[in-house]
PDB file of C-alpha atoms in Angstrom:
ATOM      1  CA  MET U 109       0.000   0.000   0.000  1.00 42.00           C
ATOM      2  CA  LEU U 110       1.202   3.505  -0.795  1.00 43.00           C
ATOM      3  CA  LYS U 111       2.438   5.394   2.225  1.00 43.00           C
ATOM      4  CA  LYS U 112       0.881   8.811   1.820  1.00 42.00           C
ATOM      5  CA  PHE U 113       3.071  10.928   4.063  1.00 42.00           C
ATOM      6  CA  ASN U 114       5.941  11.040   1.576  1.00 43.00           C
ATOM      7  CA  LEU U 115       5.025  14.637   0.716  1.00 44.00           C
ATOM      8  CA  LEU U 116       8.041  16.025   2.537  1.00 45.00           C
ATOM      9  CA  ARG U 117      10.680  13.590   1.320  1.00 44.00           C
ATOM     10  CA  TYR U 118      11.957  16.221  -1.065  1.00 41.00           C
ATOM     11  CA  ILE U 119      12.030  19.176   1.330  1.00 44.00           C
ATOM     12  CA  ILE U 120      15.498  18.736   2.786  1.00 45.00           C
ATOM     13  CA  ALA U 121      17.296  21.983   3.364  1.00 43.00           C
ATOM     14  CA  ASP U 122      20.474  20.251   4.472  1.00 48.00           C
ATOM     15  CA  VAL U 123      20.953  18.099   1.370  1.00 47.00           C
ATOM     16  CA  GLY U 124      24.036  16.454   2.880  1.00 50.00           C
ATOM     17  CA  ASP U 125      21.927  13.985   4.832  1.00 55.00           C
ATOM     18  CA  LYS U 126      19.071  13.045   2.484  1.00 54.00           C
ATOM     19  CA  LYS U 127      19.035   9.353   3.375  1.00 50.00           C
ATOM     20  CA  LYS U 128      18.613   9.997   7.083  1.00 50.00           C
ATOM     21  CA  GLU U 129      15.843  12.522   6.422  1.00 48.00           C
ATOM     22  CA  ALA U 130      14.052  10.209   4.006  1.00 41.00           C
ATOM     23  CA  PHE U 131      14.155   7.411   6.599  1.00 46.00           C
ATOM     24  CA  ARG U 132      12.677   9.709   9.252  1.00 45.00           C
ATOM     25  CA  LEU U 133       9.849  10.718   6.938  1.00 41.00           C
ATOM     26  CA  ASP U 134       9.208   7.121   5.896  1.00 43.00           C
ATOM     27  CA  GLU U 135       8.703   6.307   9.563  1.00 48.00           C
ATOM     28  CA  LEU U 136       5.952   8.957   9.612  1.00 48.00           C
ATOM     29  CA  SER U 137       4.503   8.104   6.232  1.00 45.00           C
ATOM     30  CA  SER U 138       1.551   6.043   7.414  1.00 49.00           C
ATOM     31  CA  PHE U 139       0.018   8.998   9.278  1.00 51.00           C
ATOM     32  CA  TYR U 140      -2.561   9.983   6.672  1.00 48.00           C
ATOM     33  CA  GLU U 141      -3.829   6.406   6.466  1.00 53.00           C
ATOM     34  CA  SER U 142      -4.577   6.480  10.170  1.00 54.00           C
ATOM     35  CA  GLU U 143      -7.667   7.671  12.010  1.00 54.00           C
ATOM     36  CA  ASP U 144      -5.777  10.759  13.164  1.00 56.00           C
ATOM     37  CA  GLY U 145      -4.676  11.446   9.599  1.00 51.00           C
ATOM     38  CA  LEU U 146      -8.215  11.403   8.228  1.00 55.00           C
ATOM     39  CA  LEU U 147      -9.275  13.708  11.045  1.00 54.00           C
ATOM     40  CA  ASP U 148      -6.432  16.108  10.216  1.00 60.00           C
ATOM     41  CA  THR U 149      -7.597  16.220   6.600  1.00 65.00           C
ATOM     42  CA  ASN U 150     -11.132  17.014   7.743  1.00 65.00           C
ATOM     43  CA  ILE U 151     -10.116  19.811  10.113  1.00 74.00           C
ATOM     44  CA  THR U 152      -6.934  21.226   8.538  1.00 83.00           C
ATOM     45  CA  THR U 153      -6.577  20.396   4.843  1.00 87.00           C
ATOM     46  CA  ASP U 154     -10.212  21.048   3.977  1.00 91.00           C
ATOM     47  CA  TYR U 155     -10.185  24.579   5.415  1.00 94.00           C
ATOM     48  CA  SER U 156      -6.710  25.333   4.054  1.00 94.00           C
ATOM     49  CA  SER U 157      -8.077  24.469   0.629  1.00 95.00           C
ATOM     50  CA  ARG U 158     -10.979  26.895   1.059  1.00 96.00           C
ATOM     51  CA  VAL U 159      -8.667  29.772   1.987  1.00 96.00           C
ATOM     52  CA  ILE U 160      -6.228  29.065  -0.834  1.00 96.00           C
ATOM     53  CA  LYS U 161      -8.955  28.950  -3.477  1.00 96.00           C
ATOM     54  CA  LYS U 162     -10.058  32.478  -2.477  1.00 95.00           C
ATOM     55  CA  TYR U 163      -6.694  33.975  -3.406  1.00 96.00           C
ATOM     56  CA  LEU U 164      -5.741  32.151  -6.605  1.00 97.00           C
ATOM     57  CA  LYS U 165      -4.463  34.484  -9.302  1.00 96.00           C
ATOM     58  CA  GLY U 166      -3.871  33.870 -12.997  1.00 96.00           C
ATOM     59  CA  LYS U 167      -3.903  30.623 -14.933  1.00 94.00           C
ATOM     60  CA  LYS U 168      -0.499  29.110 -14.148  1.00 97.00           C
ATOM     61  CA  ILE U 169      -0.604  27.613 -10.639  1.00 98.00           C
ATOM     62  CA  VAL U 170       2.158  25.650  -8.903  1.00 98.00           C
ATOM     63  CA  LEU U 171       1.602  23.547  -5.776  1.00 97.00           C
ATOM     64  CA  MET U 172       4.397  22.447  -3.455  1.00 94.00           C
ATOM     65  CA  GLY U 173       3.798  18.733  -2.876  1.00 87.00           C
ATOM     66  CA  ILE U 174       0.914  16.292  -3.136  1.00 85.00           C
ATOM     67  CA  GLY U 175       0.503  15.450   0.547  1.00 80.00           C
ATOM     68  CA  ASP U 176      -2.699  13.591   1.346  1.00 81.00           C
ATOM     69  CA  GLY U 177      -3.987  14.398  -2.143  1.00 84.00           C
ATOM     70  CA  TYR U 178      -6.905  16.549  -0.990  1.00 88.00           C
ATOM     71  CA  LEU U 179      -5.581  19.860  -2.269  1.00 93.00           C
ATOM     72  CA  ILE U 180      -4.338  18.600  -5.633  1.00 93.00           C
ATOM     73  CA  LYS U 181      -7.731  17.016  -6.323  1.00 92.00           C
ATOM     74  CA  GLY U 182      -9.597  20.207  -5.476  1.00 93.00           C
ATOM     75  CA  LEU U 183      -7.293  22.483  -7.441  1.00 95.00           C
ATOM     76  CA  SER U 184      -7.275  20.209 -10.484  1.00 94.00           C
ATOM     77  CA  GLU U 185     -11.044  20.701 -10.759  1.00 92.00           C
ATOM     78  CA  ILE U 186     -10.825  24.498 -11.027  1.00 94.00           C
ATOM     79  CA  CYS U 187      -7.363  25.257 -12.459  1.00 94.00           C
ATOM     80  CA  GLU U 188      -6.684  25.184 -16.191  1.00 91.00           C
ATOM     81  CA  ASN U 189      -2.915  25.008 -15.794  1.00 96.00           C
ATOM     82  CA  LEU U 190      -1.820  23.285 -12.564  1.00 97.00           C
ATOM     83  CA  THR U 191       1.726  22.065 -11.895  1.00 97.00           C
ATOM     84  CA  VAL U 192       2.669  20.070  -8.815  1.00 96.00           C
ATOM     85  CA  VAL U 193       6.280  19.645  -7.717  1.00 92.00           C
ATOM     86  CA  GLU U 194       6.561  16.334  -5.859  1.00 86.00           C
ATOM     87  CA  GLY U 195       9.744  14.671  -4.665  1.00 79.00           C
ATOM     88  CA  SER U 196       8.318  11.219  -4.111  1.00 77.00           C
ATOM     89  CA  LYS U 197       8.601   9.180  -7.325  1.00 79.00           C
ATOM     90  CA  GLU U 198       5.899   6.815  -6.085  1.00 78.00           C
ATOM     91  CA  LEU U 199       3.422   9.566  -5.254  1.00 80.00           C
ATOM     92  CA  ALA U 200       4.135  11.392  -8.518  1.00 86.00           C
ATOM     93  CA  LYS U 201       3.472   8.209 -10.527  1.00 86.00           C
ATOM     94  CA  ILE U 202       0.241   7.317  -8.740  1.00 84.00           C
ATOM     95  CA  TYR U 203      -1.277  10.802  -8.935  1.00 87.00           C
ATOM     96  CA  SER U 204      -0.190  11.199 -12.551  1.00 91.00           C
ATOM     97  CA  GLU U 205      -2.418   8.209 -13.258  1.00 89.00           C
ATOM     98  CA  LYS U 206      -5.220   9.421 -10.970  1.00 89.00           C
ATOM     99  CA  ILE U 207      -5.436  13.035 -12.116  1.00 90.00           C
ATOM    100  CA  ASN U 208      -5.130  13.791 -15.817  1.00 84.00           C
ATOM    101  CA  ASN U 209      -5.641  17.552 -15.944  1.00 87.00           C
ATOM    102  CA  CYS U 210      -2.464  18.649 -14.150  1.00 94.00           C
ATOM    103  CA  LYS U 211       1.288  18.320 -14.624  1.00 95.00           C
ATOM    104  CA  ILE U 212       3.189  16.521 -11.881  1.00 95.00           C
ATOM    105  CA  ILE U 213       6.953  17.090 -11.753  1.00 94.00           C
ATOM    106  CA  ASN U 214       8.983  14.539  -9.818  1.00 90.00           C
ATOM    107  CA  SER U 215      11.738  16.769  -8.434  1.00 86.00           C
ATOM    108  CA  LEU U 216      13.253  18.117  -5.260  1.00 81.00           C
ATOM    109  CA  PHE U 217      12.286  21.729  -4.612  1.00 82.00           C
ATOM    110  CA  GLU U 218      15.952  22.657  -4.589  1.00 81.00           C
ATOM    111  CA  GLU U 219      16.474  21.146  -8.048  1.00 84.00           C
ATOM    112  CA  TYR U 220      13.368  22.347  -9.843  1.00 92.00           C
ATOM    113  CA  ASN U 221      13.873  25.236 -12.274  1.00 95.00           C
ATOM    114  CA  PRO U 222      10.712  25.982 -14.274  1.00 95.00           C
ATOM    115  CA  VAL U 223      11.050  27.233 -17.820  1.00 92.00           C
ATOM    116  CA  GLU U 224       8.176  29.685 -17.310  1.00 93.00           C
ATOM    117  CA  LYS U 225       7.172  31.604 -14.198  1.00 97.00           C
ATOM    118  CA  PHE U 226       3.915  30.825 -12.385  1.00 98.00           C
ATOM    119  CA  ASP U 227       1.087  33.224 -11.479  1.00 98.00           C
ATOM    120  CA  THR U 228       0.338  31.634  -8.090  1.00 98.00           C
ATOM    121  CA  LEU U 229       2.618  29.616  -5.815  1.00 98.00           C
ATOM    122  CA  ILE U 230       1.036  27.506  -3.051  1.00 98.00           C
ATOM    123  CA  GLY U 231       2.927  26.163  -0.040  1.00 97.00           C
ATOM    124  CA  SER U 232       0.293  24.808   2.329  1.00 94.00           C
ATOM    125  CA  HIS U 233       1.619  23.399   5.618  1.00 91.00           C
ATOM    126  CA  ILE U 234       5.123  22.831   4.306  1.00 89.00           C
ATOM    127  CA  LEU U 235       7.367  25.253   6.204  1.00 91.00           C
ATOM    128  CA  GLU U 236       6.784  23.722   9.646  1.00 91.00           C
ATOM    129  CA  HIS U 237       8.307  20.448   8.397  1.00 82.00           C
ATOM    130  CA  VAL U 238      11.515  21.613   6.758  1.00 80.00           C
ATOM    131  CA  ASP U 239      14.936  21.937   8.314  1.00 82.00           C
ATOM    132  CA  ASN U 240      15.679  25.347   6.801  1.00 88.00           C
ATOM    133  CA  PRO U 241      12.507  27.196   5.753  1.00 93.00           C
ATOM    134  CA  VAL U 242      14.325  30.320   4.551  1.00 95.00           C
ATOM    135  CA  LEU U 243      16.488  28.283   2.186  1.00 94.00           C
ATOM    136  CA  VAL U 244      13.390  26.616   0.691  1.00 92.00           C
ATOM    137  CA  LEU U 245      11.585  29.962   0.430  1.00 96.00           C
ATOM    138  CA  ASN U 246      14.556  31.518  -1.345  1.00 96.00           C
ATOM    139  CA  LYS U 247      14.439  28.743  -3.929  1.00 96.00           C
ATOM    140  CA  VAL U 248      10.706  28.751  -4.655  1.00 97.00           C
ATOM    141  CA  LYS U 249      10.678  32.548  -4.879  1.00 97.00           C
ATOM    142  CA  ASN U 250      12.347  32.097  -8.268  1.00 96.00           C
ATOM    143  CA  TRP U 251       9.334  30.175  -9.576  1.00 98.00           C
ATOM    144  CA  ILE U 252       7.136  33.296  -9.756  1.00 98.00           C
ATOM    145  CA  HIS U 253       7.222  36.758 -11.330  1.00 96.00           C
ATOM    146  CA  LYS U 254       6.652  40.249  -9.921  1.00 96.00           C
ATOM    147  CA  GLU U 255       2.892  40.191 -10.517  1.00 96.00           C
ATOM    148  CA  SER U 256       2.433  36.722  -8.985  1.00 98.00           C
ATOM    149  CA  LEU U 257       0.955  35.788  -5.629  1.00 98.00           C
ATOM    150  CA  ALA U 258       2.487  33.292  -3.194  1.00 98.00           C
ATOM    151  CA  ILE U 259       0.215  31.680  -0.596  1.00 98.00           C
ATOM    152  CA  PHE U 260       1.788  29.991   2.421  1.00 98.00           C
ATOM    153  CA  ALA U 261      -0.064  28.425   5.362  1.00 97.00           C
ATOM    154  CA  VAL U 262       1.337  27.235   8.701  1.00 96.00           C
ATOM    155  CA  PRO U 263       0.000  26.158  12.112  1.00 94.00           C
ATOM    156  CA  ASN U 264      -0.221  29.020  14.618  1.00 96.00           C
ATOM    157  CA  ALA U 265       1.542  28.614  17.972  1.00 95.00           C
ATOM    158  CA  GLY U 266      -0.605  31.350  19.515  1.00 95.00           C
ATOM    159  CA  SER U 267      -3.942  29.711  18.709  1.00 95.00           C
ATOM    160  CA  LEU U 268      -6.685  29.627  21.296  1.00 95.00           C
ATOM    161  CA  HIS U 269      -6.486  25.861  21.808  1.00 92.00           C
ATOM    162  CA  ARG U 270      -2.725  25.994  22.407  1.00 91.00           C
ATOM    163  CA  LYS U 271      -3.161  28.767  24.962  1.00 95.00           C
ATOM    164  CA  ILE U 272      -5.755  26.621  26.706  1.00 95.00           C
ATOM    165  CA  GLY U 273      -3.323  23.698  26.573  1.00 92.00           C
ATOM    166  CA  VAL U 274      -0.723  25.791  28.416  1.00 94.00           C
ATOM    167  CA  ALA U 275      -3.300  26.905  31.007  1.00 96.00           C
ATOM    168  CA  MET U 276      -4.181  23.247  31.620  1.00 93.00           C
ATOM    169  CA  GLY U 277      -0.534  22.253  31.955  1.00 94.00           C
ATOM    170  CA  LEU U 278      -0.582  20.095  28.804  1.00 91.00           C
ATOM    171  CA  LEU U 279       2.098  22.294  27.214  1.00 91.00           C
ATOM    172  CA  LYS U 280       4.811  24.341  28.920  1.00 94.00           C
ATOM    173  CA  LYS U 281       4.606  26.993  26.216  1.00 95.00           C
ATOM    174  CA  THR U 282       2.535  27.433  23.082  1.00 93.00           C
ATOM    175  CA  THR U 283       5.470  26.734  20.754  1.00 92.00           C
ATOM    176  CA  ASP U 284       6.078  23.265  22.229  1.00 90.00           C
ATOM    177  CA  LEU U 285       5.420  20.329  19.920  1.00 83.00           C
ATOM    178  CA  ASN U 286       2.461  18.248  21.057  1.00 81.00           C
ATOM    179  CA  GLU U 287       1.631  14.612  20.276  1.00 78.00           C
ATOM    180  CA  GLN U 288      -0.067  15.502  16.988  1.00 78.00           C
ATOM    181  CA  ASP U 289       2.924  17.625  15.904  1.00 73.00           C
ATOM    182  CA  HIS U 290       5.246  14.675  16.419  1.00 72.00           C
ATOM    183  CA  LYS U 291       2.961  12.363  14.451  1.00 74.00           C
ATOM    184  CA  LEU U 292       2.961  14.866  11.597  1.00 73.00           C
ATOM    185  CA  GLY U 293       6.734  15.289  11.665  1.00 74.00           C
ATOM    186  CA  HIS U 294       6.632  18.979  12.545  1.00 82.00           C
ATOM    187  CA  ARG U 295       9.914  20.651  13.405  1.00 86.00           C
ATOM    188  CA  ARG U 296       8.288  23.843  14.653  1.00 93.00           C
ATOM    189  CA  VAL U 297       4.964  25.555  15.248  1.00 92.00           C
ATOM    190  CA  TYR U 298       5.038  29.083  13.922  1.00 95.00           C
ATOM    191  CA  THR U 299       4.477  32.260  15.839  1.00 96.00           C
ATOM    192  CA  ILE U 300       3.240  35.082  13.626  1.00 96.00           C
ATOM    193  CA  ASP U 301       6.535  36.948  14.181  1.00 97.00           C
ATOM    194  CA  MET U 302       8.590  33.916  13.112  1.00 96.00           C
ATOM    195  CA  PHE U 303       6.393  33.435  10.046  1.00 98.00           C
ATOM    196  CA  LYS U 304       6.843  37.067   9.032  1.00 98.00           C
ATOM    197  CA  GLU U 305      10.595  36.917   9.654  1.00 98.00           C
ATOM    198  CA  HIS U 306      11.118  33.807   7.515  1.00 98.00           C
ATOM    199  CA  LEU U 307       9.072  35.202   4.642  1.00 98.00           C
ATOM    200  CA  SER U 308      10.726  38.614   4.681  1.00 97.00           C
ATOM    201  CA  SER U 309      14.211  37.091   5.022  1.00 97.00           C
ATOM    202  CA  ALA U 310      13.581  35.235   1.759  1.00 97.00           C
ATOM    203  CA  GLY U 311      12.397  38.396   0.015  1.00 96.00           C
ATOM    204  CA  PHE U 312       8.638  37.882   0.121  1.00 98.00           C
ATOM    205  CA  LYS U 313       6.423  40.919   0.717  1.00 98.00           C
ATOM    206  CA  ILE U 314       3.409  40.106   2.855  1.00 98.00           C
ATOM    207  CA  GLN U 315       0.215  41.660   1.517  1.00 97.00           C
ATOM    208  CA  LYS U 316      -2.184  40.029   3.970  1.00 96.00           C
ATOM    209  CA  MET U 317      -2.197  37.681   6.949  1.00 96.00           C
ATOM    210  CA  GLN U 318      -5.345  35.549   7.139  1.00 96.00           C
ATOM    211  CA  GLY U 319      -6.143  33.442  10.191  1.00 97.00           C
ATOM    212  CA  TYR U 320      -8.543  30.542   9.798  1.00 97.00           C
ATOM    213  CA  MET U 321     -10.273  27.900  11.908  1.00 96.00           C
ATOM    214  CA  ILE U 322     -10.777  28.107  15.651  1.00 96.00           C
ATOM    215  CA  LYS U 323     -10.897  25.346  18.218  1.00 93.00           C
ATOM    216  CA  VAL U 324     -10.575  24.992  21.966  1.00 91.00           C
ATOM    217  CA  VAL U 325      -9.536  21.324  22.101  1.00 88.00           C
ATOM    218  CA  SER U 326      -7.323  18.992  20.080  1.00 82.00           C
ATOM    219  CA  ASN U 327      -8.260  17.310  16.805  1.00 80.00           C
ATOM    220  CA  LYS U 328      -8.617  13.982  18.588  1.00 80.00           C
ATOM    221  CA  GLN U 329     -11.090  15.465  21.051  1.00 85.00           C
ATOM    222  CA  MET U 330     -13.073  16.837  18.108  1.00 86.00           C
ATOM    223  CA  GLN U 331     -13.477  13.441  16.486  1.00 84.00           C
ATOM    224  CA  GLY U 332     -17.076  12.859  15.481  1.00 86.00           C
ATOM    225  CA  TRP U 333     -18.057  16.513  15.788  1.00 89.00           C
ATOM    226  CA  ASN U 334     -20.744  17.671  13.396  1.00 91.00           C
ATOM    227  CA  LYS U 335     -19.334  18.998  10.097  1.00 91.00           C
ATOM    228  CA  GLU U 336     -21.868  21.821  10.111  1.00 95.00           C
ATOM    229  CA  PHE U 337     -20.441  22.998  13.442  1.00 94.00           C
ATOM    230  CA  LEU U 338     -16.856  22.787  12.120  1.00 94.00           C
ATOM    231  CA  ASP U 339     -17.874  24.805   9.055  1.00 95.00           C
ATOM    232  CA  ALA U 340     -19.371  27.428  11.353  1.00 96.00           C
ATOM    233  CA  CYS U 341     -16.116  27.587  13.353  1.00 95.00           C
ATOM    234  CA  TYR U 342     -14.242  28.176  10.113  1.00 96.00           C
ATOM    235  CA  SER U 343     -16.656  30.905   8.943  1.00 97.00           C
ATOM    236  CA  VAL U 344     -16.450  32.771  12.253  1.00 97.00           C
ATOM    237  CA  SER U 345     -12.646  32.484  12.317  1.00 97.00           C
ATOM    238  CA  LEU U 346     -12.286  34.542   9.141  1.00 96.00           C
ATOM    239  CA  GLU U 347     -13.514  37.589  11.053  1.00 95.00           C
ATOM    240  CA  LEU U 348     -11.291  37.045  14.094  1.00 96.00           C
ATOM    241  CA  PRO U 349      -7.730  38.259  14.740  1.00 95.00           C
ATOM    242  CA  PRO U 350      -5.243  35.839  13.093  1.00 95.00           C
ATOM    243  CA  GLU U 351      -3.382  35.631  16.400  1.00 95.00           C
ATOM    244  CA  ILE U 352      -5.957  33.245  17.947  1.00 96.00           C
ATOM    245  CA  CYS U 353      -6.761  31.092  14.909  1.00 97.00           C
ATOM    246  CA  VAL U 354      -5.436  27.555  14.438  1.00 95.00           C
ATOM    247  CA  ASN U 355      -3.708  28.355  11.147  1.00 96.00           C
ATOM    248  CA  ILE U 356      -2.225  31.418   9.475  1.00 97.00           C
ATOM    249  CA  ALA U 357      -2.049  32.050   5.746  1.00 98.00           C
ATOM    250  CA  ALA U 358       0.224  34.708   4.284  1.00 98.00           C
ATOM    251  CA  ILE U 359      -0.599  36.187   0.905  1.00 98.00           C
ATOM    252  CA  CYS U 360       2.654  37.470  -0.568  1.00 98.00           C
ATOM    253  CA  THR U 361       4.340  39.045  -3.555  1.00 98.00           C
ATOM    254  CA  VAL U 362       8.027  39.272  -4.469  1.00 96.00           C
TER     255      VAL U 362
END
């Protein structure tokens, strides 16, 4: 069976130790086949997809990684010219057969040099996994032109549910990695200041910060919750300060 969490195999900032990194990610690769993985798709990937679709610009769209497949499927239905850069040969082959109306490039981010620039670059929940986010950002910045938009999304360390976790003694501080973070292979949870610093250090100009989704408990504790209620939490979150939302999206130019 295909292990679906190979999406980050290619995002290795320190390319001197690819084998060790690939082994670590292979150990985590069964996550999206698990109960927790399906729940994460329902609560995180679904709402990330909704935010991203609001800000798409132009016809030429590039997506960083296939991941659990949710985003590539959704984008392929509405984008005329979608390219996906995927480092896993296995994932690239399977989704090339599954989805006909997009171009899947099997390449490391660091090694991909597009012939033409893209109008929108999407990096959804990628930066929290990589060893050196600024290095990766500096590379992908070259994939777009001056009129393009870049959309990045990361988990927010200052979210309401993390603050509650600290108050309950479940976390020492909001930036600590919890059980779910470890299952996902996160290396960090972003504060808004860190997110801004990494983007600006790589030369991205932030046009808007959009928070989305609110929750007061963990994904696992939300298992079985009514989808209508989750949708309502998402809708309300769009009007709230990004600082307390579960995720933060940055809409950028170069």
